[in-house]
Amino acid sequence: MPFVRIDWFPGRTVEQKRESVEVLTREICRIGKCEPDSVGIIFTDVDKEDWGCAGKLFADG
Amino acid sequence: MPFVRIDWFPGRTVEQKRESVEVLTREICRIGKCEPDSVGIIFTDVDKEDWGCAGKLFADG
Amino acid sequence: MPFVRIDWFPGRTVEQKRESVEVLTREICRIGKCEPDSVGIIFTDVDKEDWGCAGKLFADG
Amino acid sequence: MPFVRIDWFPGRTVEQKRESVEVLTREICRIGKCEPDSVGIIFTDVDKEDWGCAGKLFADG
Amino acid sequence: MPFVRIDWFPGRTVEQKRESVEVLTREICRIGKCEPDSVGIIFTDVDKEDWGCAGKLFADG
Amino acid sequence: MPFVRIDWFPGRTVEQKRESVEVLTREICRIGKCEPDSVGIIFTDVDKEDWGCAGKLFADG
């Protein structure tokens, strides 16, 4: 533990995911007092036509 | 808040997703007494070979 | 299917949950063309000190 | 109920998913004392570039 | 990987959870060809007033 | 977007959650090129008797 899930729009590069895993693991462990070995992170790409906010799809701006 | 996730089979059109976001946001806010600005909704398509019920894949009918 | 999850702040009554299940099931089935028998919905109460937005906990207003 | 989600790397065959649904449903019902009719299971394929552990993406070995 | 989540009604004992973790890990690894060291499982208790199916709360029978 | 979920053991203080929301929002936006206003984060406490790894509950050490 901890276990982290991040939903975001498609388009992040592998390098951005790599840095996210490094930095988020380090910061969560520093703040939450836990061991990096145990931190799992899953990224999920969500298309703008599958994500809505305030009653509107992001695809509709 | 609230935050809503809906898993369903692939095949819903953008228009169906658009109406779902509009209607579900409106109804959740009406019933739950919350503001539409804060309602997020994510749809996830799940293939029938990735979804099982009662010990069987939906892909197997 | 579909399967729905709703995270919201604590405080919704059983009556509000009951109406939410009725209405959301009906509307999802109407819009998404699916059968009510197959719709599952789970509500999760999330405290304001466990939910953040825009860099701040909701507990901090 | 129960409702089960399994995230794993891509590559599992339909046959592996079929057997997983059969066996996990049976075992969860046996151990947890519940009815198979009510057990739902969703599988999600997660690419190695979308999954990190211990500060590194699985894609980076 | 894999990562497993199980939502069920409250009432499972620690012994039932212990056996579930043992058996599900073993069966998932056998069927999915993965290593037990990497299998994570989280159980979540969901009250019957927070779970609906077919338009009705389980709390309402 | 993005939307983040973090499961961890109980025991984190409000101050640790506050700092986590601040820092994770900032770092995700810096790396992923997104706006802080849109970042949601939910923390979930998971008891050691509800979390297993490698076939054993964390409660069993």
mmCIF file of C-alpha atoms in Angstrom:
data_model
loop_
_atom_site.group_PDB
_atom_site.id
_atom_site.type_symbol
_atom_site.label_atom_id
_atom_site.label_comp_id
_atom_site.label_asym_id
_atom_site.label_seq_id
_atom_site.Cartn_x
_atom_site.Cartn_y
_atom_site.Cartn_z
ATOM 1 C CA MET A 1 0.000 0.000 0.000
ATOM 2 C CA PRO A 2 -0.862 2.702 -0.925
ATOM 3 C CA PHE A 3 -2.676 2.011 -4.171
ATOM 4 C CA VAL A 4 -3.258 4.917 -6.543
ATOM 5 C CA ARG A 5 -5.479 5.307 -9.614
ATOM 6 C CA ILE A 6 -5.326 8.254 -11.940
ATOM 7 C CA ASP A 7 -7.923 8.862 -14.657
ATOM 8 C CA TRP A 8 -6.946 11.482 -17.204
ATOM 9 C CA PHE A 9 -7.416 12.358 -20.847
ATOM 10 C CA PRO A 10 -5.386 10.409 -23.413
ATOM 11 C CA GLY A 11 -2.207 12.011 -24.672
ATOM 12 C CA ARG A 12 0.262 11.653 -21.794
ATOM 13 C CA THR A 13 3.567 10.214 -23.052
ATOM 14 C CA VAL A 14 5.425 7.306 -21.525
ATOM 15 C CA GLU A 15 7.951 9.822 -20.216
ATOM 16 C CA GLN A 16 5.173 11.745 -18.436
ATOM 17 C CA LYS A 17 3.851 8.511 -16.939
ATOM 18 C CA ARG A 18 7.363 7.516 -15.879
ATOM 19 C CA GLU A 19 7.961 10.822 -14.130
ATOM 20 C CA SER A 20 4.481 10.702 -12.560
ATOM 21 C CA VAL A 21 5.171 7.295 -11.053
ATOM 22 C CA GLU A 22 8.558 8.412 -9.715
ATOM 23 C CA VAL A 23 7.388 11.687 -8.261
ATOM 24 C CA LEU A 24 4.001 10.600 -6.892
ATOM 25 C CA THR A 25 5.530 7.536 -5.243
ATOM 26 C CA ARG A 26 8.238 9.667 -3.629
ATOM 27 C CA GLU A 27 5.821 12.349 -2.426
ATOM 28 C CA ILE A 28 3.167 9.939 -1.136
ATOM 29 C CA CYS A 29 5.830 8.049 0.817
ATOM 30 C CA ARG A 30 7.350 11.250 2.216
ATOM 31 C CA ILE A 31 3.993 12.680 3.323
ATOM 32 C CA GLY A 32 2.218 9.443 4.243
ATOM 33 C CA LYS A 33 5.210 7.727 5.877
ATOM 34 C CA CYS A 34 5.162 4.565 3.828
ATOM 35 C CA GLU A 35 7.624 2.486 1.859
ATOM 36 C CA PRO A 36 8.071 3.020 -1.906
ATOM 37 C CA ASP A 37 8.219 -0.732 -2.532
ATOM 38 C CA SER A 38 4.578 -1.000 -1.681
ATOM 39 C CA VAL A 39 3.162 1.812 -3.827
ATOM 40 C CA GLY A 40 1.153 0.749 -6.883
ATOM 41 C CA ILE A 41 -0.138 3.240 -9.465
ATOM 42 C CA ILE A 42 -2.502 2.633 -12.402
ATOM 43 C CA PHE A 43 -3.191 5.229 -15.092
ATOM 44 C CA THR A 44 -6.377 5.104 -17.151
ATOM 45 C CA ASP A 45 -6.962 7.139 -20.285
ATOM 46 C CA VAL A 46 -10.528 8.414 -20.502
ATOM 47 C CA ASP A 47 -11.737 9.928 -23.764
ATOM 48 C CA LYS A 48 -13.475 13.293 -23.663
ATOM 49 C CA GLU A 49 -16.657 11.688 -24.965
ATOM 50 C CA ASP A 50 -16.614 9.371 -21.921
ATOM 51 C CA TRP A 51 -16.141 12.058 -19.307
ATOM 52 C CA GLY A 52 -18.690 14.629 -18.264
ATOM 53 C CA CYS A 53 -18.712 17.472 -15.783
ATOM 54 C CA ALA A 54 -21.481 19.844 -14.736
ATOM 55 C CA GLY A 55 -23.941 18.106 -17.037
ATOM 56 C CA LYS A 56 -21.849 18.277 -20.215
ATOM 57 C CA LEU A 57 -19.398 15.949 -21.937
ATOM 58 C CA PHE A 58 -15.858 17.323 -22.124
ATOM 59 C CA ALA A 59 -16.095 16.427 -25.822
ATOM 60 C CA ASP A 60 -18.691 19.191 -26.153
ATOM 61 C CA GLY A 61 -16.346 21.739 -24.651
ATOM 62 C CA MET B 1 -18.909 15.982 -5.749
ATOM 63 C CA PRO B 2 -20.675 13.669 -6.464
ATOM 64 C CA PHE B 3 -18.474 11.529 -8.657
ATOM 65 C CA VAL B 4 -20.137 8.862 -10.803
ATOM 66 C CA ARG B 5 -18.732 5.918 -12.750
ATOM 67 C CA ILE B 6 -20.757 3.845 -15.168
ATOM 68 C CA ASP B 7 -19.489 0.594 -16.651
ATOM 69 C CA TRP B 8 -21.515 -0.724 -19.558
ATOM 70 C CA PHE B 9 -21.134 -2.669 -22.765
ATOM 71 C CA PRO B 10 -19.655 -0.872 -25.787
ATOM 72 C CA GLY B 11 -22.092 0.531 -28.333
ATOM 73 C CA ARG B 12 -23.543 3.609 -26.657
ATOM 74 C CA THR B 13 -23.364 6.611 -29.018
ATOM 75 C CA VAL B 14 -22.010 10.031 -28.144
ATOM 76 C CA GLU B 15 -25.589 11.259 -28.149
ATOM 77 C CA GLN B 16 -26.550 8.623 -25.566
ATOM 78 C CA LYS B 17 -23.578 9.597 -23.416
ATOM 79 C CA ARG B 18 -24.472 13.286 -23.770
ATOM 80 C CA GLU B 19 -28.059 12.700 -22.681
ATOM 81 C CA SER B 20 -26.893 10.424 -19.840
ATOM 82 C CA VAL B 21 -24.595 13.136 -18.477
ATOM 83 C CA GLU B 22 -27.341 15.754 -18.699
ATOM 84 C CA VAL B 23 -30.071 13.666 -17.151
ATOM 85 C CA LEU B 24 -28.049 11.892 -14.472
ATOM 86 C CA THR B 25 -26.459 15.148 -13.339
ATOM 87 C CA ARG B 26 -29.862 16.817 -13.122
ATOM 88 C CA GLU B 27 -31.493 13.912 -11.252
ATOM 89 C CA ILE B 28 -28.609 13.352 -8.827
ATOM 90 C CA CYS B 29 -28.599 17.048 -7.979
ATOM 91 C CA ARG B 30 -32.366 17.138 -7.548
ATOM 92 C CA ILE B 31 -32.487 14.082 -5.306
ATOM 93 C CA GLY B 32 -29.180 14.500 -3.495
ATOM 94 C CA LYS B 33 -29.359 18.292 -3.092
ATOM 95 C CA CYS B 34 -26.068 19.155 -4.684
ATOM 96 C CA GLU B 35 -24.790 21.571 -7.309
ATOM 97 C CA PRO B 36 -24.485 20.479 -10.954
ATOM 98 C CA ASP B 37 -21.122 22.222 -11.337
ATOM 99 C CA SER B 38 -19.566 19.672 -9.066
ATOM 100 C CA VAL B 39 -20.858 16.462 -10.658
ATOM 101 C CA GLY B 40 -18.307 14.391 -12.571
ATOM 102 C CA ILE B 41 -19.250 11.298 -14.589
ATOM 103 C CA ILE B 42 -16.962 8.753 -16.280
ATOM 104 C CA PHE B 43 -18.228 6.069 -18.671
ATOM 105 C CA THR B 44 -16.231 2.894 -19.255
ATOM 106 C CA ASP B 45 -16.952 0.424 -22.041
ATOM 107 C CA VAL B 46 -16.492 -3.175 -20.903
ATOM 108 C CA ASP B 47 -16.445 -5.931 -23.515
ATOM 109 C CA LYS B 48 -18.653 -8.958 -22.976
ATOM 110 C CA GLU B 49 -15.587 -11.166 -22.767
ATOM 111 C CA ASP B 50 -14.374 -9.023 -19.839
ATOM 112 C CA TRP B 51 -17.592 -9.131 -17.840
ATOM 113 C CA GLY B 52 -19.001 -12.121 -16.043
ATOM 114 C CA CYS B 53 -22.108 -12.765 -14.000
ATOM 115 C CA ALA B 54 -23.267 -15.848 -12.121
ATOM 116 C CA GLY B 55 -20.112 -17.715 -13.094
ATOM 117 C CA LYS B 56 -20.341 -17.099 -16.844
ATOM 118 C CA LEU B 57 -18.923 -14.521 -19.227
ATOM 119 C CA PHE B 58 -21.558 -12.369 -20.932
ATOM 120 C CA ALA B 59 -19.717 -13.291 -24.147
ATOM 121 C CA ASP B 60 -20.933 -16.863 -23.604
ATOM 122 C CA GLY B 61 -24.505 -15.731 -23.315
ATOM 123 C CA MET C 1 -24.830 -4.350 -16.691
ATOM 124 C CA PRO C 2 -24.561 -1.389 -16.370
ATOM 125 C CA PHE C 3 -22.735 -1.008 -13.105
ATOM 126 C CA VAL C 4 -22.793 2.392 -11.419
ATOM 127 C CA ARG C 5 -20.785 3.856 -8.561
ATOM 128 C CA ILE C 6 -21.566 7.146 -6.890
ATOM 129 C CA ASP C 7 -19.206 8.834 -4.429
ATOM 130 C CA TRP C 8 -20.730 11.687 -2.486
ATOM 131 C CA PHE C 9 -20.526 13.389 0.893
ATOM 132 C CA PRO C 10 -22.193 11.664 3.854
ATOM 133 C CA GLY C 11 -25.661 12.820 4.807
ATOM 134 C CA ARG C 12 -27.927 11.376 2.127
ATOM 135 C CA THR C 13 -30.900 9.613 3.742
ATOM 136 C CA VAL C 14 -32.107 6.123 2.922
ATOM 137 C CA GLU C 15 -35.042 7.758 1.158
ATOM 138 C CA GLN C 16 -32.686 9.771 -1.058
ATOM 139 C CA LYS C 17 -30.706 6.624 -1.867
ATOM 140 C CA ARG C 18 -33.932 4.741 -2.627
ATOM 141 C CA GLU C 19 -35.128 7.425 -5.013
ATOM 142 C CA SER C 20 -31.672 7.661 -6.603
ATOM 143 C CA VAL C 21 -31.620 3.929 -7.329
ATOM 144 C CA GLU C 22 -35.127 4.043 -8.808
ATOM 145 C CA VAL C 23 -34.607 7.105 -10.955
ATOM 146 C CA LEU C 24 -31.054 6.443 -12.123
ATOM 147 C CA THR C 25 -31.902 2.862 -13.045
ATOM 148 C CA ARG C 26 -34.929 4.011 -15.014
ATOM 149 C CA GLU C 27 -33.103 6.818 -16.815
ATOM 150 C CA ILE C 28 -29.980 4.755 -17.623
ATOM 151 C CA CYS C 29 -32.166 2.010 -19.061
ATOM 152 C CA ARG C 30 -34.238 4.452 -21.067
ATOM 153 C CA ILE C 31 -31.243 6.271 -22.534
ATOM 154 C CA GLY C 32 -28.829 3.343 -22.828
ATOM 155 C CA LYS C 33 -31.378 0.749 -23.954
ATOM 156 C CA CYS C 34 -30.735 -1.847 -21.284
ATOM 157 C CA GLU C 35 -32.774 -3.907 -18.869
ATOM 158 C CA PRO C 36 -33.411 -2.683 -15.312
ATOM 159 C CA ASP C 37 -32.811 -6.150 -13.874
ATOM 160 C CA SER C 38 -29.177 -5.862 -14.735
ATOM 161 C CA VAL C 39 -28.401 -2.438 -13.272
ATOM 162 C CA GLY C 40 -26.286 -2.398 -10.104
ATOM 163 C CA ILE C 41 -25.579 0.783 -8.135
ATOM 164 C CA ILE C 42 -23.219 1.300 -5.200
ATOM 165 C CA PHE C 43 -23.106 4.494 -3.134
ATOM 166 C CA THR C 44 -20.018 5.453 -1.155
ATOM 167 C CA ASP C 45 -19.915 8.184 1.453
ATOM 168 C CA VAL C 46 -16.671 10.161 1.325
ATOM 169 C CA ASP C 47 -15.867 12.553 4.166
ATOM 170 C CA LYS C 48 -14.838 16.102 3.311
ATOM 171 C CA GLU C 49 -11.440 15.493 4.857
ATOM 172 C CA ASP C 50 -10.963 12.611 2.386
ATOM 173 C CA TRP C 51 -11.882 14.529 -0.743
ATOM 174 C CA GLY C 52 -9.873 17.265 -2.384
ATOM 175 C CA CYS C 53 -10.384 19.469 -5.406
ATOM 176 C CA ALA C 54 -8.120 22.073 -6.994
ATOM 177 C CA GLY C 55 -5.414 21.392 -4.419
ATOM 178 C CA LYS C 56 -7.572 21.815 -1.314
ATOM 179 C CA LEU C 57 -9.548 19.474 0.921
ATOM 180 C CA PHE C 58 -13.299 20.114 0.894
ATOM 181 C CA ALA C 59 -12.961 20.086 4.702
ATOM 182 C CA ASP C 60 -10.980 23.326 4.390
ATOM 183 C CA GLY C 61 -13.762 24.952 2.435
ATOM 184 C CA MET D 1 -23.292 -9.000 -4.643
ATOM 185 C CA PRO D 2 -20.355 -9.531 -4.420
ATOM 186 C CA PHE D 3 -18.869 -7.381 -7.148
ATOM 187 C CA VAL D 4 -15.303 -8.132 -8.250
ATOM 188 C CA ARG D 5 -12.827 -6.159 -10.355
ATOM 189 C CA ILE D 6 -9.559 -7.560 -11.602
ATOM 190 C CA ASP D 7 -6.889 -5.395 -13.214
ATOM 191 C CA TRP D 8 -4.144 -7.328 -14.959
ATOM 192 C CA PHE D 9 -1.787 -7.070 -17.891
ATOM 193 C CA PRO D 10 -3.194 -7.699 -21.383
ATOM 194 C CA GLY D 11 -2.729 -11.158 -22.832
ATOM 195 C CA ARG D 12 -5.217 -13.327 -20.945
ATOM 196 C CA THR D 13 -7.290 -15.398 -23.392
ATOM 197 C CA VAL D 14 -11.060 -15.701 -23.403
ATOM 198 C CA GLU D 15 -10.583 -19.212 -22.061
ATOM 199 C CA GLN D 16 -8.558 -17.883 -19.106
ATOM 200 C CA LYS D 17 -11.228 -15.268 -18.430
ATOM 201 C CA ARG D 18 -13.967 -17.905 -18.669
ATOM 202 C CA GLU D 19 -12.218 -20.177 -16.194
ATOM 203 C CA SER D 20 -11.464 -17.236 -13.895
ATOM 204 C CA VAL D 21 -15.137 -16.262 -13.776
ATOM 205 C CA GLU D 22 -16.206 -19.839 -13.072
ATOM 206 C CA VAL D 23 -13.629 -20.556 -10.407
ATOM 207 C CA LEU D 24 -13.629 -17.195 -8.635
ATOM 208 C CA THR D 25 -17.419 -17.123 -8.488
ATOM 209 C CA ARG D 26 -17.489 -20.639 -7.045
ATOM 210 C CA GLU D 27 -14.774 -19.971 -4.473
ATOM 211 C CA ILE D 28 -16.108 -16.568 -3.371
ATOM 212 C CA CYS D 29 -19.549 -18.115 -2.865
ATOM 213 C CA ARG D 30 -18.168 -21.099 -0.983
ATOM 214 C CA ILE D 31 -16.019 -18.988 1.344
ATOM 215 C CA GLY D 32 -18.254 -15.916 1.639
ATOM 216 C CA LYS D 33 -21.580 -17.790 1.812
ATOM 217 C CA CYS D 34 -23.297 -16.047 -1.043
ATOM 218 C CA GLU D 35 -25.262 -17.015 -4.138
ATOM 219 C CA PRO D 36 -23.502 -17.390 -7.508
ATOM 220 C CA ASP D 37 -26.349 -15.625 -9.318
ATOM 221 C CA SER D 38 -25.372 -12.400 -7.686
ATOM 222 C CA VAL D 39 -21.617 -12.390 -8.390
ATOM 223 C CA GLY D 40 -20.431 -9.892 -11.001
ATOM 224 C CA ILE D 41 -16.824 -9.796 -12.247
ATOM 225 C CA ILE D 42 -15.160 -7.219 -14.499
ATOM 226 C CA PHE D 43 -11.678 -7.694 -15.974
ATOM 227 C CA THR D 44 -9.611 -4.704 -17.072
ATOM 228 C CA ASP D 45 -6.446 -4.960 -19.145
ATOM 229 C CA VAL D 46 -3.813 -2.479 -18.012
ATOM 230 C CA ASP D 47 -0.756 -1.911 -20.207
ATOM 231 C CA LYS D 48 2.678 -2.057 -18.590
ATOM 232 C CA GLU D 49 3.234 1.585 -19.475
ATOM 233 C CA ASP D 50 0.104 2.445 -17.452
ATOM 234 C CA TRP D 51 1.058 0.532 -14.312
ATOM 235 C CA GLY D 52 3.791 1.403 -11.900
ATOM 236 C CA CYS D 53 5.115 -0.162 -8.733
ATOM 237 C CA ALA D 54 7.805 1.010 -6.332
ATOM 238 C CA GLY D 55 8.350 4.180 -8.347
ATOM 239 C CA LYS D 56 8.888 2.492 -11.723
ATOM 240 C CA LEU D 57 6.647 1.631 -14.650
ATOM 241 C CA PHE D 58 6.340 -2.099 -15.315
ATOM 242 C CA ALA D 59 7.188 -1.163 -18.918
ATOM 243 C CA ASP D 60 10.672 -0.258 -17.685
ATOM 244 C CA GLY D 61 11.161 -3.615 -16.075
ATOM 245 C CA MET E 1 -0.315 -7.325 -10.729
ATOM 246 C CA PRO E 2 -3.097 -8.466 -10.775
ATOM 247 C CA PHE E 3 -5.035 -6.126 -8.550
ATOM 248 C CA VAL E 4 -8.407 -7.309 -7.229
ATOM 249 C CA ARG E 5 -11.261 -5.470 -5.544
ATOM 250 C CA ILE E 6 -14.212 -7.198 -3.955
ATOM 251 C CA ASP E 7 -17.308 -5.326 -2.778
ATOM 252 C CA TRP E 8 -19.642 -7.354 -0.603
ATOM 253 C CA PHE E 9 -22.079 -6.953 2.250
ATOM 254 C CA PRO E 10 -20.653 -6.535 5.763
ATOM 255 C CA GLY E 11 -20.451 -9.624 7.924
ATOM 256 C CA ARG E 12 -17.525 -11.594 6.514
ATOM 257 C CA THR E 13 -15.140 -12.642 9.305
ATOM 258 C CA VAL E 14 -11.393 -12.175 9.288
ATOM 259 C CA GLU E 15 -11.111 -15.920 8.744
ATOM 260 C CA GLN E 16 -13.296 -15.673 5.634
ATOM 261 C CA LYS E 17 -11.192 -12.792 4.333
ATOM 262 C CA ARG E 18 -7.994 -14.712 5.076
ATOM 263 C CA GLU E 19 -9.191 -17.765 3.179
ATOM 264 C CA SER E 20 -10.457 -15.580 0.318
ATOM 265 C CA VAL E 21 -7.055 -13.952 -0.082
ATOM 266 C CA GLU E 22 -5.296 -17.316 -0.019
ATOM 267 C CA VAL E 23 -7.611 -19.074 -2.428
ATOM 268 C CA LEU E 24 -8.241 -16.224 -4.871
ATOM 269 C CA THR E 25 -4.527 -15.453 -5.117
ATOM 270 C CA ARG E 26 -3.739 -19.092 -5.778
ATOM 271 C CA GLU E 27 -6.484 -19.546 -8.383
ATOM 272 C CA ILE E 28 -5.809 -16.264 -10.204
ATOM 273 C CA CYS E 29 -2.110 -17.156 -10.437
ATOM 274 C CA ARG E 30 -2.847 -20.678 -11.625
ATOM 275 C CA ILE E 31 -5.316 -19.591 -14.306
ATOM 276 C CA GLY E 32 -3.729 -16.282 -15.308
ATOM 277 C CA LYS E 33 -0.107 -17.439 -15.120
ATOM 278 C CA CYS E 34 1.172 -14.822 -12.743
ATOM 279 C CA GLU E 35 3.217 -14.701 -9.558
ATOM 280 C CA PRO E 36 1.497 -14.688 -6.148
ATOM 281 C CA ASP E 37 3.900 -12.043 -4.816
ATOM 282 C CA SER E 38 2.325 -9.497 -7.084
ATOM 283 C CA VAL E 39 -1.364 -10.100 -6.302
ATOM 284 C CA GLY E 40 -3.094 -7.380 -4.272
ATOM 285 C CA ILE E 41 -6.672 -7.744 -2.991
ATOM 286 C CA ILE E 42 -8.880 -5.142 -1.299
ATOM 287 C CA PHE E 43 -12.233 -5.981 0.306
ATOM 288 C CA THR E 44 -14.882 -3.296 0.786
ATOM 289 C CA ASP E 45 -17.971 -3.740 2.913
ATOM 290 C CA VAL E 46 -21.031 -2.125 1.351
ATOM 291 C CA ASP E 47 -24.181 -1.731 3.444
ATOM 292 C CA LYS E 48 -27.466 -2.899 1.980
ATOM 293 C CA GLU E 49 -28.754 0.665 2.064
ATOM 294 C CA ASP E 50 -25.842 1.691 -0.161
ATOM 295 C CA TRP E 51 -26.323 -1.027 -2.790
ATOM 296 C CA GLY E 52 -29.111 -1.236 -5.300
ATOM 297 C CA CYS E 53 -30.026 -3.666 -8.015
ATOM 298 C CA ALA E 54 -32.846 -3.589 -10.561
ATOM 299 C CA GLY E 55 -34.046 -0.258 -9.265
ATOM 300 C CA LYS E 56 -34.319 -1.251 -5.580
ATOM 301 C CA LEU E 57 -32.017 -0.996 -2.574
ATOM 302 C CA PHE E 58 -30.990 -4.367 -1.148
ATOM 303 C CA ALA E 59 -32.081 -2.875 2.195
ATOM 304 C CA ASP E 60 -35.649 -2.951 0.863
ATOM 305 C CA GLY E 61 -35.385 -6.625 0.042
ATOM 306 C CA MET F 1 -9.684 15.944 -14.855
ATOM 307 C CA PRO F 2 -7.507 14.234 -13.724
ATOM 308 C CA PHE F 3 -9.280 12.205 -11.074
ATOM 309 C CA VAL F 4 -7.160 10.459 -8.442
ATOM 310 C CA ARG F 5 -7.971 7.779 -5.898
ATOM 311 C CA ILE F 6 -5.623 6.710 -3.137
ATOM 312 C CA ASP F 7 -6.244 3.666 -0.961
ATOM 313 C CA TRP F 8 -4.066 3.431 2.102
ATOM 314 C CA PHE F 9 -4.130 2.168 5.662
ATOM 315 C CA PRO F 10 -6.011 4.224 8.255
ATOM 316 C CA GLY F 11 -3.973 6.588 10.382
ATOM 317 C CA ARG F 12 -3.112 9.472 8.073
ATOM 318 C CA THR F 13 -3.931 12.823 9.753
ATOM 319 C CA VAL F 14 -5.920 15.639 8.195
ATOM 320 C CA GLU F 15 -2.645 17.543 7.876
ATOM 321 C CA GLN F 16 -1.121 14.660 5.884
ATOM 322 C CA LYS F 17 -4.197 14.537 3.641
ATOM 323 C CA ARG F 18 -4.077 18.318 3.175
ATOM 324 C CA GLU F 19 -0.416 18.228 2.162
ATOM 325 C CA SER F 20 -1.049 15.227 -0.103
ATOM 326 C CA VAL F 21 -3.805 17.062 -1.968
ATOM 327 C CA GLU F 22 -1.643 20.171 -2.371
ATOM 328 C CA VAL F 23 1.492 18.381 -3.493
ATOM 329 C CA LEU F 24 -0.084 15.712 -5.688
ATOM 330 C CA THR F 25 -2.277 18.257 -7.450
ATOM 331 C CA ARG F 26 0.743 20.482 -8.105
ATOM 332 C CA GLU F 27 2.955 17.650 -9.340
ATOM 333 C CA ILE F 28 0.294 16.020 -11.526
ATOM 334 C CA CYS F 29 -0.442 19.365 -13.155
ATOM 335 C CA ARG F 30 3.243 20.134 -13.673
ATOM 336 C CA ILE F 31 4.025 16.742 -15.215
ATOM 337 C CA GLY F 32 0.739 16.102 -17.015
ATOM 338 C CA LYS F 33 0.155 19.667 -18.207
ATOM 339 C CA CYS F 34 -3.285 20.171 -16.755
ATOM 340 C CA GLU F 35 -5.065 22.790 -14.683
ATOM 341 C CA PRO F 36 -5.223 22.454 -10.878
ATOM 342 C CA ASP F 37 -8.874 23.538 -10.815
ATOM 343 C CA SER F 38 -9.824 20.310 -12.450
ATOM 344 C CA VAL F 39 -7.960 17.833 -10.217
ATOM 345 C CA GLY F 40 -10.098 15.734 -7.877
ATOM 346 C CA ILE F 41 -8.595 13.411 -5.242
ATOM 347 C CA ILE F 42 -10.358 10.887 -3.008
ATOM 348 C CA PHE F 43 -8.635 9.080 -0.138
ATOM 349 C CA THR F 44 -9.967 5.766 1.168
ATOM 350 C CA ASP F 45 -8.823 4.137 4.381
ATOM 351 C CA VAL F 46 -8.536 0.369 4.046
ATOM 352 C CA ASP F 47 -8.088 -1.720 7.192
ATOM 353 C CA LYS F 48 -5.287 -4.297 7.262
ATOM 354 C CA GLU F 49 -7.856 -7.046 7.616
ATOM 355 C CA ASP F 50 -9.406 -5.888 4.316
ATOM 356 C CA TRP F 51 -6.184 -5.766 2.312
ATOM 357 C CA GLY F 52 -4.168 -8.740 1.171
ATOM 358 C CA CYS F 53 -0.963 -9.140 -0.772
ATOM 359 C CA ALA F 54 0.822 -12.254 -1.983
ATOM 360 C CA GLY F 55 -1.889 -14.481 -0.549
ATOM 361 C CA LYS F 56 -1.880 -13.059 2.985
ATOM 362 C CA LEU F 57 -3.842 -10.354 4.788
ATOM 363 C CA PHE F 58 -1.728 -7.403 5.936
ATOM 364 C CA ALA F 59 -3.418 -7.981 9.319
ATOM 365 C CA ASP F 60 -1.490 -11.261 9.544
ATOM 366 C CA GLY F 61 1.798 -9.498 8.999
#
